[in-house]
């Protein structure tokens, strides 16, 4: 387990939501202020607040992929396609590993069968993020 994955799990233990836990673990690598990343990720926890949407840990991983891959050029947004490919790969890998990307399904809200704990989702999302970026030639330093 990388130190970034461990940091994401520590963030969750400190009360960060799943998105914040993942995204903030990589804020410095993305040259972003952690407080700003924390604020940006606040609405993505608990499946965007209602468990009906994408797992917050995946949202955090996709946020990091965008922060690391984007040209950050609002006048010429040429990196969207590459970032979409990264986020699609992250989401697909998470789905294959856990059987869903939807928070309520992962938590077993309707089925009473938990597919993955929040800590497990955070760990998986961070590990998958690092693997996908490595395969894309954009390793986390």
PDB file of C-alpha atoms in Angstrom:
ATOM      1  CA  UNK A   1       0.000   0.000   0.000  1.00  0.00           C
ATOM      2  CA  UNK A   2       1.446   3.356  -0.994  1.00  0.00           C
ATOM      3  CA  UNK A   3       1.851   6.174   1.470  1.00  0.00           C
ATOM      4  CA  UNK A   4      -0.827   8.105  -0.478  1.00  0.00           C
ATOM      5  CA  UNK A   5      -3.328   5.289   0.007  1.00  0.00           C
ATOM      6  CA  UNK A   6      -2.457   5.243   3.699  1.00  0.00           C
ATOM      7  CA  UNK A   7      -2.899   9.031   3.855  1.00  0.00           C
ATOM      8  CA  UNK A   8      -6.336   8.716   2.238  1.00  0.00           C
ATOM      9  CA  UNK A   9      -7.367   6.191   4.901  1.00  0.00           C
ATOM     10  CA  UNK A  10      -5.978   8.469   7.645  1.00  0.00           C
ATOM     11  CA  UNK A  11      -7.959  11.384   6.186  1.00  0.00           C
ATOM     12  CA  UNK A  12     -11.157   9.329   6.428  1.00  0.00           C
ATOM     13  CA  UNK A  13     -10.414   8.499  10.059  1.00  0.00           C
ATOM     14  CA  UNK A  14     -10.092  12.276  10.701  1.00  0.00           C
ATOM     15  CA  UNK A  15     -13.655  12.794   9.449  1.00  0.00           C
ATOM     16  CA  UNK A  16     -13.115  13.587   5.778  1.00  0.00           C
ATOM     17  CA  UNK A  17     -15.809  12.171   3.506  1.00  0.00           C
ATOM     18  CA  UNK A  18     -14.712   9.513   1.004  1.00  0.00           C
ATOM     19  CA  UNK A  19     -14.128  12.009  -1.830  1.00  0.00           C
ATOM     20  CA  UNK A  20     -12.184  14.387   0.385  1.00  0.00           C
ATOM     21  CA  UNK A  21     -10.132  11.530   1.825  1.00  0.00           C
ATOM     22  CA  UNK A  22      -8.905  10.448  -1.603  1.00  0.00           C
ATOM     23  CA  UNK A  23      -8.569  13.845  -3.270  1.00  0.00           C
ATOM     24  CA  UNK A  24      -6.787  15.514  -0.350  1.00  0.00           C
ATOM     25  CA  UNK A  25      -4.227  12.705  -0.183  1.00  0.00           C
ATOM     26  CA  UNK A  26      -2.994  13.885  -3.597  1.00  0.00           C
ATOM     27  CA  UNK A  27      -3.520  17.654  -3.278  1.00  0.00           C
ATOM     28  CA  UNK A  28       0.177  18.435  -2.998  1.00  0.00           C
ATOM     29  CA  UNK A  29       1.040  16.265  -6.015  1.00  0.00           C
ATOM     30  CA  UNK A  30      -1.542  18.226  -8.016  1.00  0.00           C
ATOM     31  CA  UNK A  31      -0.049  21.497  -6.728  1.00  0.00           C
ATOM     32  CA  UNK A  32      -3.347  22.364  -5.074  1.00  0.00           C
ATOM     33  CA  UNK A  33      -4.131  23.800  -1.678  1.00  0.00           C
ATOM     34  CA  UNK A  34      -5.537  20.970   0.455  1.00  0.00           C
ATOM     35  CA  UNK A  35      -8.169  23.253   1.999  1.00  0.00           C
ATOM     36  CA  UNK A  36      -9.473  24.118  -1.468  1.00  0.00           C
ATOM     37  CA  UNK A  37      -9.562  20.450  -2.512  1.00  0.00           C
ATOM     38  CA  UNK A  38     -11.305  19.640   0.782  1.00  0.00           C
ATOM     39  CA  UNK A  39     -13.963  22.264   0.067  1.00  0.00           C
ATOM     40  CA  UNK A  40     -14.395  21.155  -3.565  1.00  0.00           C
ATOM     41  CA  UNK A  41     -14.900  17.539  -2.476  1.00  0.00           C
ATOM     42  CA  UNK A  42     -17.386  18.242   0.293  1.00  0.00           C
ATOM     43  CA  UNK A  43     -20.516  17.759  -1.823  1.00  0.00           C
ATOM     44  CA  UNK A  44     -19.352  14.473  -3.330  1.00  0.00           C
ATOM     45  CA  UNK A  45     -19.399  12.371  -0.154  1.00  0.00           C
ATOM     46  CA  UNK A  46     -22.092   9.756   0.474  1.00  0.00           C
ATOM     47  CA  UNK A  47     -22.793   9.393  -3.234  1.00  0.00           C
ATOM     48  CA  UNK A  48     -23.275  13.142  -3.665  1.00  0.00           C
ATOM     49  CA  UNK A  49     -25.074  13.422  -0.366  1.00  0.00           C
ATOM     50  CA  UNK A  50     -27.841  10.897  -0.894  1.00  0.00           C
ATOM     51  CA  UNK A  51     -26.092   7.593  -1.612  1.00  0.00           C
ATOM     52  CA  UNK A  52     -27.903   7.437  -4.962  1.00  0.00           C
ATOM     53  CA  UNK A  53     -24.910   8.440  -7.069  1.00  0.00           C
ATOM     54  CA  UNK A  54     -21.303   7.513  -7.685  1.00  0.00           C
ATOM     55  CA  UNK A  55     -19.196   6.547  -4.675  1.00  0.00           C
ATOM     56  CA  UNK A  56     -17.358   9.552  -3.276  1.00  0.00           C
ATOM     57  CA  UNK A  57     -14.020   7.727  -3.300  1.00  0.00           C
ATOM     58  CA  UNK A  58     -14.306   7.288  -7.069  1.00  0.00           C
ATOM     59  CA  UNK A  59     -15.328  10.925  -7.427  1.00  0.00           C
ATOM     60  CA  UNK A  60     -12.185  11.884  -5.507  1.00  0.00           C
ATOM     61  CA  UNK A  61      -9.991   9.683  -7.703  1.00  0.00           C
ATOM     62  CA  UNK A  62     -11.507  11.210 -10.844  1.00  0.00           C
ATOM     63  CA  UNK A  63     -10.993  14.700  -9.409  1.00  0.00           C
ATOM     64  CA  UNK A  64      -7.303  13.913  -8.898  1.00  0.00           C
ATOM     65  CA  UNK A  65      -7.017  12.505 -12.429  1.00  0.00           C
ATOM     66  CA  UNK A  66      -8.389  15.784 -13.763  1.00  0.00           C
ATOM     67  CA  UNK A  67      -6.138  17.902 -11.575  1.00  0.00           C
ATOM     68  CA  UNK A  68      -3.075  15.968 -12.681  1.00  0.00           C
ATOM     69  CA  UNK A  69      -3.958  15.604 -16.361  1.00  0.00           C
ATOM     70  CA  UNK A  70      -5.644  18.893 -17.227  1.00  0.00           C
ATOM     71  CA  UNK A  71      -3.829  21.542 -19.203  1.00  0.00           C
ATOM     72  CA  UNK A  72      -5.555  24.035 -16.880  1.00  0.00           C
ATOM     73  CA  UNK A  73      -5.941  26.279 -19.913  1.00  0.00           C
ATOM     74  CA  UNK A  74      -9.500  27.623 -19.962  1.00  0.00           C
ATOM     75  CA  UNK A  75      -8.891  29.215 -23.329  1.00  0.00           C
ATOM     76  CA  UNK A  76      -7.899  25.937 -24.931  1.00  0.00           C
ATOM     77  CA  UNK A  77      -9.355  22.901 -23.114  1.00  0.00           C
ATOM     78  CA  UNK A  78      -7.490  20.243 -25.080  1.00  0.00           C
ATOM     79  CA  UNK A  79      -7.037  17.591 -22.386  1.00  0.00           C
ATOM     80  CA  UNK A  80     -10.682  16.649 -21.752  1.00  0.00           C
ATOM     81  CA  UNK A  81     -10.606  13.542 -23.920  1.00  0.00           C
ATOM     82  CA  UNK A  82      -7.518  12.164 -22.192  1.00  0.00           C
ATOM     83  CA  UNK A  83      -8.968  12.906 -18.786  1.00  0.00           C
ATOM     84  CA  UNK A  84     -12.260  11.222 -19.738  1.00  0.00           C
ATOM     85  CA  UNK A  85     -10.303   8.101 -20.756  1.00  0.00           C
ATOM     86  CA  UNK A  86      -8.524   8.089 -17.397  1.00  0.00           C
ATOM     87  CA  UNK A  87     -11.742   8.498 -15.419  1.00  0.00           C
ATOM     88  CA  UNK A  88     -13.482   5.840 -17.511  1.00  0.00           C
ATOM     89  CA  UNK A  89     -10.638   3.423 -16.765  1.00  0.00           C
ATOM     90  CA  UNK A  90     -10.769   4.256 -13.035  1.00  0.00           C
ATOM     91  CA  UNK A  91     -14.522   3.743 -12.915  1.00  0.00           C
ATOM     92  CA  UNK A  92     -14.403   0.530 -14.943  1.00  0.00           C
ATOM     93  CA  UNK A  93     -11.667  -0.992 -12.765  1.00  0.00           C
ATOM     94  CA  UNK A  94     -13.565  -0.095  -9.586  1.00  0.00           C
ATOM     95  CA  UNK A  95     -16.797  -1.565 -10.989  1.00  0.00           C
ATOM     96  CA  UNK A  96     -15.030  -4.789 -11.945  1.00  0.00           C
ATOM     97  CA  UNK A  97     -13.454  -5.110  -8.502  1.00  0.00           C
ATOM     98  CA  UNK A  98     -16.492  -4.247  -6.395  1.00  0.00           C
ATOM     99  CA  UNK A  99     -19.573  -4.982  -8.478  1.00  0.00           C
ATOM    100  CA  UNK A 100     -20.896  -1.411  -8.433  1.00  0.00           C
ATOM    101  CA  UNK A 101     -19.880   2.236  -8.408  1.00  0.00           C
ATOM    102  CA  UNK A 102     -23.078   3.438  -6.719  1.00  0.00           C
ATOM    103  CA  UNK A 103     -22.745   4.312  -3.035  1.00  0.00           C
ATOM    104  CA  UNK A 104     -26.031   2.744  -1.864  1.00  0.00           C
ATOM    105  CA  UNK A 105     -25.259  -0.493  -3.706  1.00  0.00           C
ATOM    106  CA  UNK A 106     -21.758  -0.661  -2.233  1.00  0.00           C
ATOM    107  CA  UNK A 107     -23.230  -0.098   1.236  1.00  0.00           C
ATOM    108  CA  UNK A 108     -26.069  -2.619   0.712  1.00  0.00           C
ATOM    109  CA  UNK A 109     -28.805  -0.094   1.481  1.00  0.00           C
ATOM    110  CA  UNK A 110     -31.511  -1.991  -0.438  1.00  0.00           C
ATOM    111  CA  UNK A 111     -29.999  -5.478  -0.279  1.00  0.00           C
ATOM    112  CA  UNK A 112     -28.499  -5.600   3.230  1.00  0.00           C
ATOM    113  CA  UNK A 113     -25.405  -7.021   1.517  1.00  0.00           C
ATOM    114  CA  UNK A 114     -22.414  -4.701   1.839  1.00  0.00           C
ATOM    115  CA  UNK A 115     -20.167  -5.031  -1.206  1.00  0.00           C
ATOM    116  CA  UNK A 116     -17.369  -2.828   0.187  1.00  0.00           C
ATOM    117  CA  UNK A 117     -16.793  -0.682   3.278  1.00  0.00           C
ATOM    118  CA  UNK A 118     -16.014   3.016   2.924  1.00  0.00           C
ATOM    119  CA  UNK A 119     -12.398   2.349   3.910  1.00  0.00           C
ATOM    120  CA  UNK A 120     -12.280  -0.413   1.306  1.00  0.00           C
ATOM    121  CA  UNK A 121     -13.694   1.910  -1.343  1.00  0.00           C
ATOM    122  CA  UNK A 122     -11.138   4.588  -0.439  1.00  0.00           C
ATOM    123  CA  UNK A 123      -8.288   2.104  -0.597  1.00  0.00           C
ATOM    124  CA  UNK A 124      -9.476   0.668  -3.915  1.00  0.00           C
ATOM    125  CA  UNK A 125     -10.085   4.069  -5.519  1.00  0.00           C
ATOM    126  CA  UNK A 126      -6.639   5.373  -4.517  1.00  0.00           C
ATOM    127  CA  UNK A 127      -4.849   2.206  -5.626  1.00  0.00           C
ATOM    128  CA  UNK A 128      -6.731   2.142  -8.925  1.00  0.00           C
ATOM    129  CA  UNK A 129      -5.977   5.838  -9.481  1.00  0.00           C
ATOM    130  CA  UNK A 130      -2.268   5.220  -9.026  1.00  0.00           C
ATOM    131  CA  UNK A 131      -2.319   2.145 -11.287  1.00  0.00           C
ATOM    132  CA  UNK A 132      -4.228   3.873 -14.082  1.00  0.00           C
ATOM    133  CA  UNK A 133      -1.980   6.933 -13.963  1.00  0.00           C
ATOM    134  CA  UNK A 134       1.112   4.706 -13.991  1.00  0.00           C
ATOM    135  CA  UNK A 135      -0.191   2.813 -17.034  1.00  0.00           C
ATOM    136  CA  UNK A 136      -0.902   6.154 -18.731  1.00  0.00           C
ATOM    137  CA  UNK A 137       2.691   7.247 -18.160  1.00  0.00           C
ATOM    138  CA  UNK A 138       1.688   9.772 -15.500  1.00  0.00           C
ATOM    139  CA  UNK A 139       2.918   8.158 -12.287  1.00  0.00           C
ATOM    140  CA  UNK A 140       2.256   9.732  -8.885  1.00  0.00           C
ATOM    141  CA  UNK A 141       5.481  11.051  -7.430  1.00  0.00           C
TER     142      UNK A 141
END
